[in-house]
Coordinates of C-alpha atoms and ligand atoms in Angstrom, one line a residue:
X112 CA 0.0 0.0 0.0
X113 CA 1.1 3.5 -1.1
X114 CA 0.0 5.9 1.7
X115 CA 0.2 9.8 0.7
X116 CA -0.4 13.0 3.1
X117 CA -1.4 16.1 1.4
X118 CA -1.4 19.0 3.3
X119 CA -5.3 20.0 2.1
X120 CA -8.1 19.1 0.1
X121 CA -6.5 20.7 -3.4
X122 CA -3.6 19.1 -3.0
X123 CA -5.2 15.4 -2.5
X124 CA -7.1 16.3 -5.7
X125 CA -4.6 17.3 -8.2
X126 CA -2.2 14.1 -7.0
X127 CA -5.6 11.8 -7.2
X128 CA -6.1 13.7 -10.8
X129 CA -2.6 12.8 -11.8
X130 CA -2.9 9.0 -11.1
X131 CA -5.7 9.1 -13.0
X132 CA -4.6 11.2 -15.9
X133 CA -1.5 8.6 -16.2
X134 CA -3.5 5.7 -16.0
X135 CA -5.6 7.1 -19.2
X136 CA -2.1 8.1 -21.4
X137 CA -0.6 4.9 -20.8
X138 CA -4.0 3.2 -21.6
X139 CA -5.8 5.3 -23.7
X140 CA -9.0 2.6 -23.5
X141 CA -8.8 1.7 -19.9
X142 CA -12.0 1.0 -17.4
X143 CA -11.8 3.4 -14.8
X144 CA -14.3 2.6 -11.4
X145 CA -15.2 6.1 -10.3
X146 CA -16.9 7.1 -7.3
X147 CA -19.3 10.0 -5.7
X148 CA -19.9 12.0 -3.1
X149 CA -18.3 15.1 -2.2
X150 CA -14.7 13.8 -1.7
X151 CA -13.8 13.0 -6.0
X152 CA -15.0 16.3 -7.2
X153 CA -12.5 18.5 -6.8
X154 CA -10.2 15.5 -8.8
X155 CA -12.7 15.4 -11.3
X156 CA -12.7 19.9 -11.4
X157 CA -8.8 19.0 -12.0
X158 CA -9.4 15.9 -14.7
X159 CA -11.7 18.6 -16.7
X160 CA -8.9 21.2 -16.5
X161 CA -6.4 18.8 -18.2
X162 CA -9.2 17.9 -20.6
X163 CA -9.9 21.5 -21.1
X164 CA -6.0 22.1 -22.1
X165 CA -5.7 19.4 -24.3
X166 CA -3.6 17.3 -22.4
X167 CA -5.9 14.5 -21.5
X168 CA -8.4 12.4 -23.6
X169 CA -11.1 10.3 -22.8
X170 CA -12.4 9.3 -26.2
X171 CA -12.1 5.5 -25.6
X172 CA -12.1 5.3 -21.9
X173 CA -14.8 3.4 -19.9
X174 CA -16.2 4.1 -17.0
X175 CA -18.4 1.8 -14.5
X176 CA -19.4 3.8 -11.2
X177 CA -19.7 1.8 -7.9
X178 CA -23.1 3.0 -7.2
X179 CA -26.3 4.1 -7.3
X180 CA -29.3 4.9 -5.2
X181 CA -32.0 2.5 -5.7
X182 CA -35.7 4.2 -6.8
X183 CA -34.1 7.0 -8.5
X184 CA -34.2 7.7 -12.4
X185 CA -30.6 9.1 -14.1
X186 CA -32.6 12.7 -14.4
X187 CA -32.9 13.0 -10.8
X188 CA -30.7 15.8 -9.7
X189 CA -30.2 13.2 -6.2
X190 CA -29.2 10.3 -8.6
X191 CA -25.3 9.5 -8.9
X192 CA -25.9 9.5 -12.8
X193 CA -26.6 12.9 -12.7
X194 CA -23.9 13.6 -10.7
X195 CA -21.0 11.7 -13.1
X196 CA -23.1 13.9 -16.3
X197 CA -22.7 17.1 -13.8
X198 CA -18.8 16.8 -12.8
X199 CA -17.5 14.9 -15.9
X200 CA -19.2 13.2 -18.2
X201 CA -21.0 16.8 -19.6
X202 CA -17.5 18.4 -19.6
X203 CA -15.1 15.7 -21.4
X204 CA -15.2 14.1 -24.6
X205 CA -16.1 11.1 -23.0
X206 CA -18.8 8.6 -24.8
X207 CA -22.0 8.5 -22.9
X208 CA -22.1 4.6 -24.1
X209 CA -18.6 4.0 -22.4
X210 CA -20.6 4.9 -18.9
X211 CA -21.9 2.5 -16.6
X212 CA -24.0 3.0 -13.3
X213 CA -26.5 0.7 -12.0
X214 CA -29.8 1.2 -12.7
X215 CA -31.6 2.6 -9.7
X216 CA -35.3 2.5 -11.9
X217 CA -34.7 -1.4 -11.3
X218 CA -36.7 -2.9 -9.2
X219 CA -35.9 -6.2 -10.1
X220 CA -32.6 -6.5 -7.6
X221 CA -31.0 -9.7 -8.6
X222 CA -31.4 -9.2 -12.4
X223 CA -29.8 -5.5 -11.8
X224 CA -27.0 -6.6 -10.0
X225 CA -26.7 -9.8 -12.1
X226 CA -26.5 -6.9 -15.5
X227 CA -24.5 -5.2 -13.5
X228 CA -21.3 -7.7 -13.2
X229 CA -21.9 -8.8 -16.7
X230 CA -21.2 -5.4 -17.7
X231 CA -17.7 -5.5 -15.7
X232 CA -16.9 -8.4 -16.6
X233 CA -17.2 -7.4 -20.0
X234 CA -16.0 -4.6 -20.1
X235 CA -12.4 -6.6 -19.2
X236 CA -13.0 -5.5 -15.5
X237 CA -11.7 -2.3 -13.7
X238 CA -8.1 -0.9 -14.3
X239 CA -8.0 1.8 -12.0
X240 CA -11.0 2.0 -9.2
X241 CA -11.2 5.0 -6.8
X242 CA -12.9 5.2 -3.7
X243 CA -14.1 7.6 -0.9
X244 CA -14.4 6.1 2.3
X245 CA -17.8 6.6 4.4
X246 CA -17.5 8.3 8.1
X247 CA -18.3 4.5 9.1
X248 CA -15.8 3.1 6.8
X249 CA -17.9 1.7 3.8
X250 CA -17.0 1.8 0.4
X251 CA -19.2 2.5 -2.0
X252 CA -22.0 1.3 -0.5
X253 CA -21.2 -1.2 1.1
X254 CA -22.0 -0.8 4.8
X255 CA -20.8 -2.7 8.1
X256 CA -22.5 -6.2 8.0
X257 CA -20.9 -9.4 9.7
X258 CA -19.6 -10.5 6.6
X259 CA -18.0 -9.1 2.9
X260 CA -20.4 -9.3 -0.1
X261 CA -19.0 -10.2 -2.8
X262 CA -20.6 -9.6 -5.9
X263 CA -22.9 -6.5 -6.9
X264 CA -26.2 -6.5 -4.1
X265 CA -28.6 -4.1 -2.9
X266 CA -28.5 -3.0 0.3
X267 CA -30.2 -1.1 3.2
X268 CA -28.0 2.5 4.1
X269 CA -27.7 2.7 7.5
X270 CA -29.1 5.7 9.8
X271 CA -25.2 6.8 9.8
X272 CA -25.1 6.9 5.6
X273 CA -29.1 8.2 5.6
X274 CA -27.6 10.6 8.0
X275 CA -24.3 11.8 6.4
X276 CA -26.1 12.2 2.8
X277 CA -28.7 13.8 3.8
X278 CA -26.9 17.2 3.1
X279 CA -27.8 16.6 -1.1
X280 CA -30.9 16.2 -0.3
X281 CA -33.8 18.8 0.9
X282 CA -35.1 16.8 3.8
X283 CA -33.8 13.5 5.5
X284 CA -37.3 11.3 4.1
X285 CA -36.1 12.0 0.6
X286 CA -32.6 10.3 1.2
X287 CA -33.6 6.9 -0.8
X288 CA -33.7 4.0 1.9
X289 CA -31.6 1.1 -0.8
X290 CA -28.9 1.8 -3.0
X291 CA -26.8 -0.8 -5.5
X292 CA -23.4 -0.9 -5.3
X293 CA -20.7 -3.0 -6.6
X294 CA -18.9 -6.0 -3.9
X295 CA -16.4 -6.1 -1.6
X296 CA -15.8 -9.0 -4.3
X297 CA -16.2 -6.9 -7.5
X298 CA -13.8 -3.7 -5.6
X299 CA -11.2 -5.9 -5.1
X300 CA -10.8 -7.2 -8.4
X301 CA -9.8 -4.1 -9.8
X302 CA -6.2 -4.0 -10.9
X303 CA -4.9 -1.0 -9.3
X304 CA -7.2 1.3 -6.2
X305 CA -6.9 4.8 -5.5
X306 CA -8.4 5.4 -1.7
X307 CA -9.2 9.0 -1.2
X308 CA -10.6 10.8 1.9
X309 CA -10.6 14.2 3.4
X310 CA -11.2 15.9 6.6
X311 CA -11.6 15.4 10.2
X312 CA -14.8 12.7 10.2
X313 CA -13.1 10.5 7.9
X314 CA -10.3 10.2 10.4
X315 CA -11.8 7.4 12.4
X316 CA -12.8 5.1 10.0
X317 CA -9.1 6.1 7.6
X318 CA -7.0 4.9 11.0
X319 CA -9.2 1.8 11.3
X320 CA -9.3 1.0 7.5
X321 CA -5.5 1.5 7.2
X322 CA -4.0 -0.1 10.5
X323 CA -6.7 -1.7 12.3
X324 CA -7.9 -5.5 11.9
X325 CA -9.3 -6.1 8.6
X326 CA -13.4 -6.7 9.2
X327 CA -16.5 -6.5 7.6
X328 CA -17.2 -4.4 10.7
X329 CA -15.3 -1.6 9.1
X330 CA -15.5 -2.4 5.2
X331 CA -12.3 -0.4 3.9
X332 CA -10.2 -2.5 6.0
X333 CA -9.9 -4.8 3.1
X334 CA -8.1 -3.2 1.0
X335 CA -5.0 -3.9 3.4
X336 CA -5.3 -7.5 1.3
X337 CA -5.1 -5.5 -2.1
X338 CA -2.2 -6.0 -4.0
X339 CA -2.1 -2.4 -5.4
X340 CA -3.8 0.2 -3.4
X341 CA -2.9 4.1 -3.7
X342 CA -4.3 6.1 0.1
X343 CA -3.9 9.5 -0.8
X344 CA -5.4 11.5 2.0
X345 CA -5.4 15.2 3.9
X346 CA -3.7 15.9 7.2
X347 CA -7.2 16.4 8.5
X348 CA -8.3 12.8 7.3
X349 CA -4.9 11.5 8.9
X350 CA -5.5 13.1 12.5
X351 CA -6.6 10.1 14.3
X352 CA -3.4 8.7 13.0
X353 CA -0.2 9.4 15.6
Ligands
GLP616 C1 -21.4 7.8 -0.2 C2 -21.0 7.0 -1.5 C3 -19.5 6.6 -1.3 C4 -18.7 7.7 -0.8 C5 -19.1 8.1 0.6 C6 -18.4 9.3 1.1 O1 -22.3 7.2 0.6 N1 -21.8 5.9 -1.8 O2 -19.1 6.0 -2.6 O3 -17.3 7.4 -0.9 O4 -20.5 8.2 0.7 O5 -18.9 10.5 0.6 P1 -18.2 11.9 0.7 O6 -17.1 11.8 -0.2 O7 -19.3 12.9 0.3 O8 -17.8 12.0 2.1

């Protein structure tokens, strides 16, 4: 594992952005597993610059996303599809056809998640994945359970994600209940993983993910069993860390 300390939130983005930008030059075609929430988009502000000056393109990359709320349609400004379209699909030359998300109009769970892997796997699965981390250490949307799922499932968000995410939302009710999200299983497979987190109330569940025993209790811990994992992460994020 590759552990980096920024000093702030910029700096974190622009050396995520980087990784990123070299994974795409060296592999012009590559499948990149990108994440949401507020932690990726200044990394994705920095992708667009680079886009912007003609120094990066994403004509034939792919893209699969790790998740999406469950009930919502892709023109729901709450939905994680809108989201990608909003911080960079709408502003590089990427091919809408190269994205994937789940499909949170669904409702048919196992056939959606079953799609869902198919997709991945034929796709030639995930070069580069990056990940936030959740204040109670999930990844993607995978939540603390007594065991790792594997594959792609849908799951119940816990009162701490309902409560975290309820910023994006006008009131708490509207936070969807399920979301789909990609494995523990279908994380790790990626090739390479770029872990990113900022700030003080990721600092908890970073220190626990990074150093503490790996368990489903605290989902990012198992990424200490990944071959190729990239932390790069703020002082705040690394203050429970002595
Ligand atoms: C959400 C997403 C995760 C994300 C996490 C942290 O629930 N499903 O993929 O990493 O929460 O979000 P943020 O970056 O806004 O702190």
């Amino acid at each position: 594992m590759k552990i980096y300390r920024t000093v702030d939130y910029q700096e974190m983005s622009r050396m995520a952005a980087s990784i990123l930008a070299a994974q795409i030059q060296q592999k012009p075609d590559c499948v990149l597993g990108l994440a949401t929430g507020s932690t990726p988009i200044g990394m994705y502000d920095e992708l667009v610059r680079q886009y912007q000056d003609g120094t990066l393109d994403f004509s034939l990359v792919k893209s699969v996303n790790l998740d999406e709320y469950k009930g919502l349609t892709r023109e729901d400004e709450q939905s994680y599809s809108y989201f990608m379209n909003q911080h960079l699909f709408g502003r590089v030359n990427i091919h809408p056809e190269n994205t994937y998300l789940p499909d949170g109009t669904q409702t048919d769970a196992g056939a959606e998640c079953t799609r869902y892997e198919e997709v991945i796997s034929r796709l030639g699965g995930v070069d580069l994945q990056v990940l936030g981390i959740g204040r109670n250490g999930h990844i993607g949307f995978n939540e603390p359970a007594d065991s790792f799922a594997r594959a792609t499932h849908c799951v119940e968000l816990t009162p701490s994600t309902i409560d975290a995410n309820k910023r994006f939302f006008e009131k708490e009710e509207d936070v969807p209940r399920q979301a789909y999200t990609m494995g523990i299983g279908t994380i790790m497979r990626a090739r390479r993983i770029l872990l990113l987190a900022s700030g003080a109330d990721k600092a908890e569940a970073l220190r626990g993910a990074l150093y503490g025993p790996v368990t489903p209790r605290l989902p990012a811990s198992i990424l200490q069993f990944h071959p190729d994992v990239t932390v790069i992460a703020d002082e705040a994020a690394f203050s429970a860390v002595r």
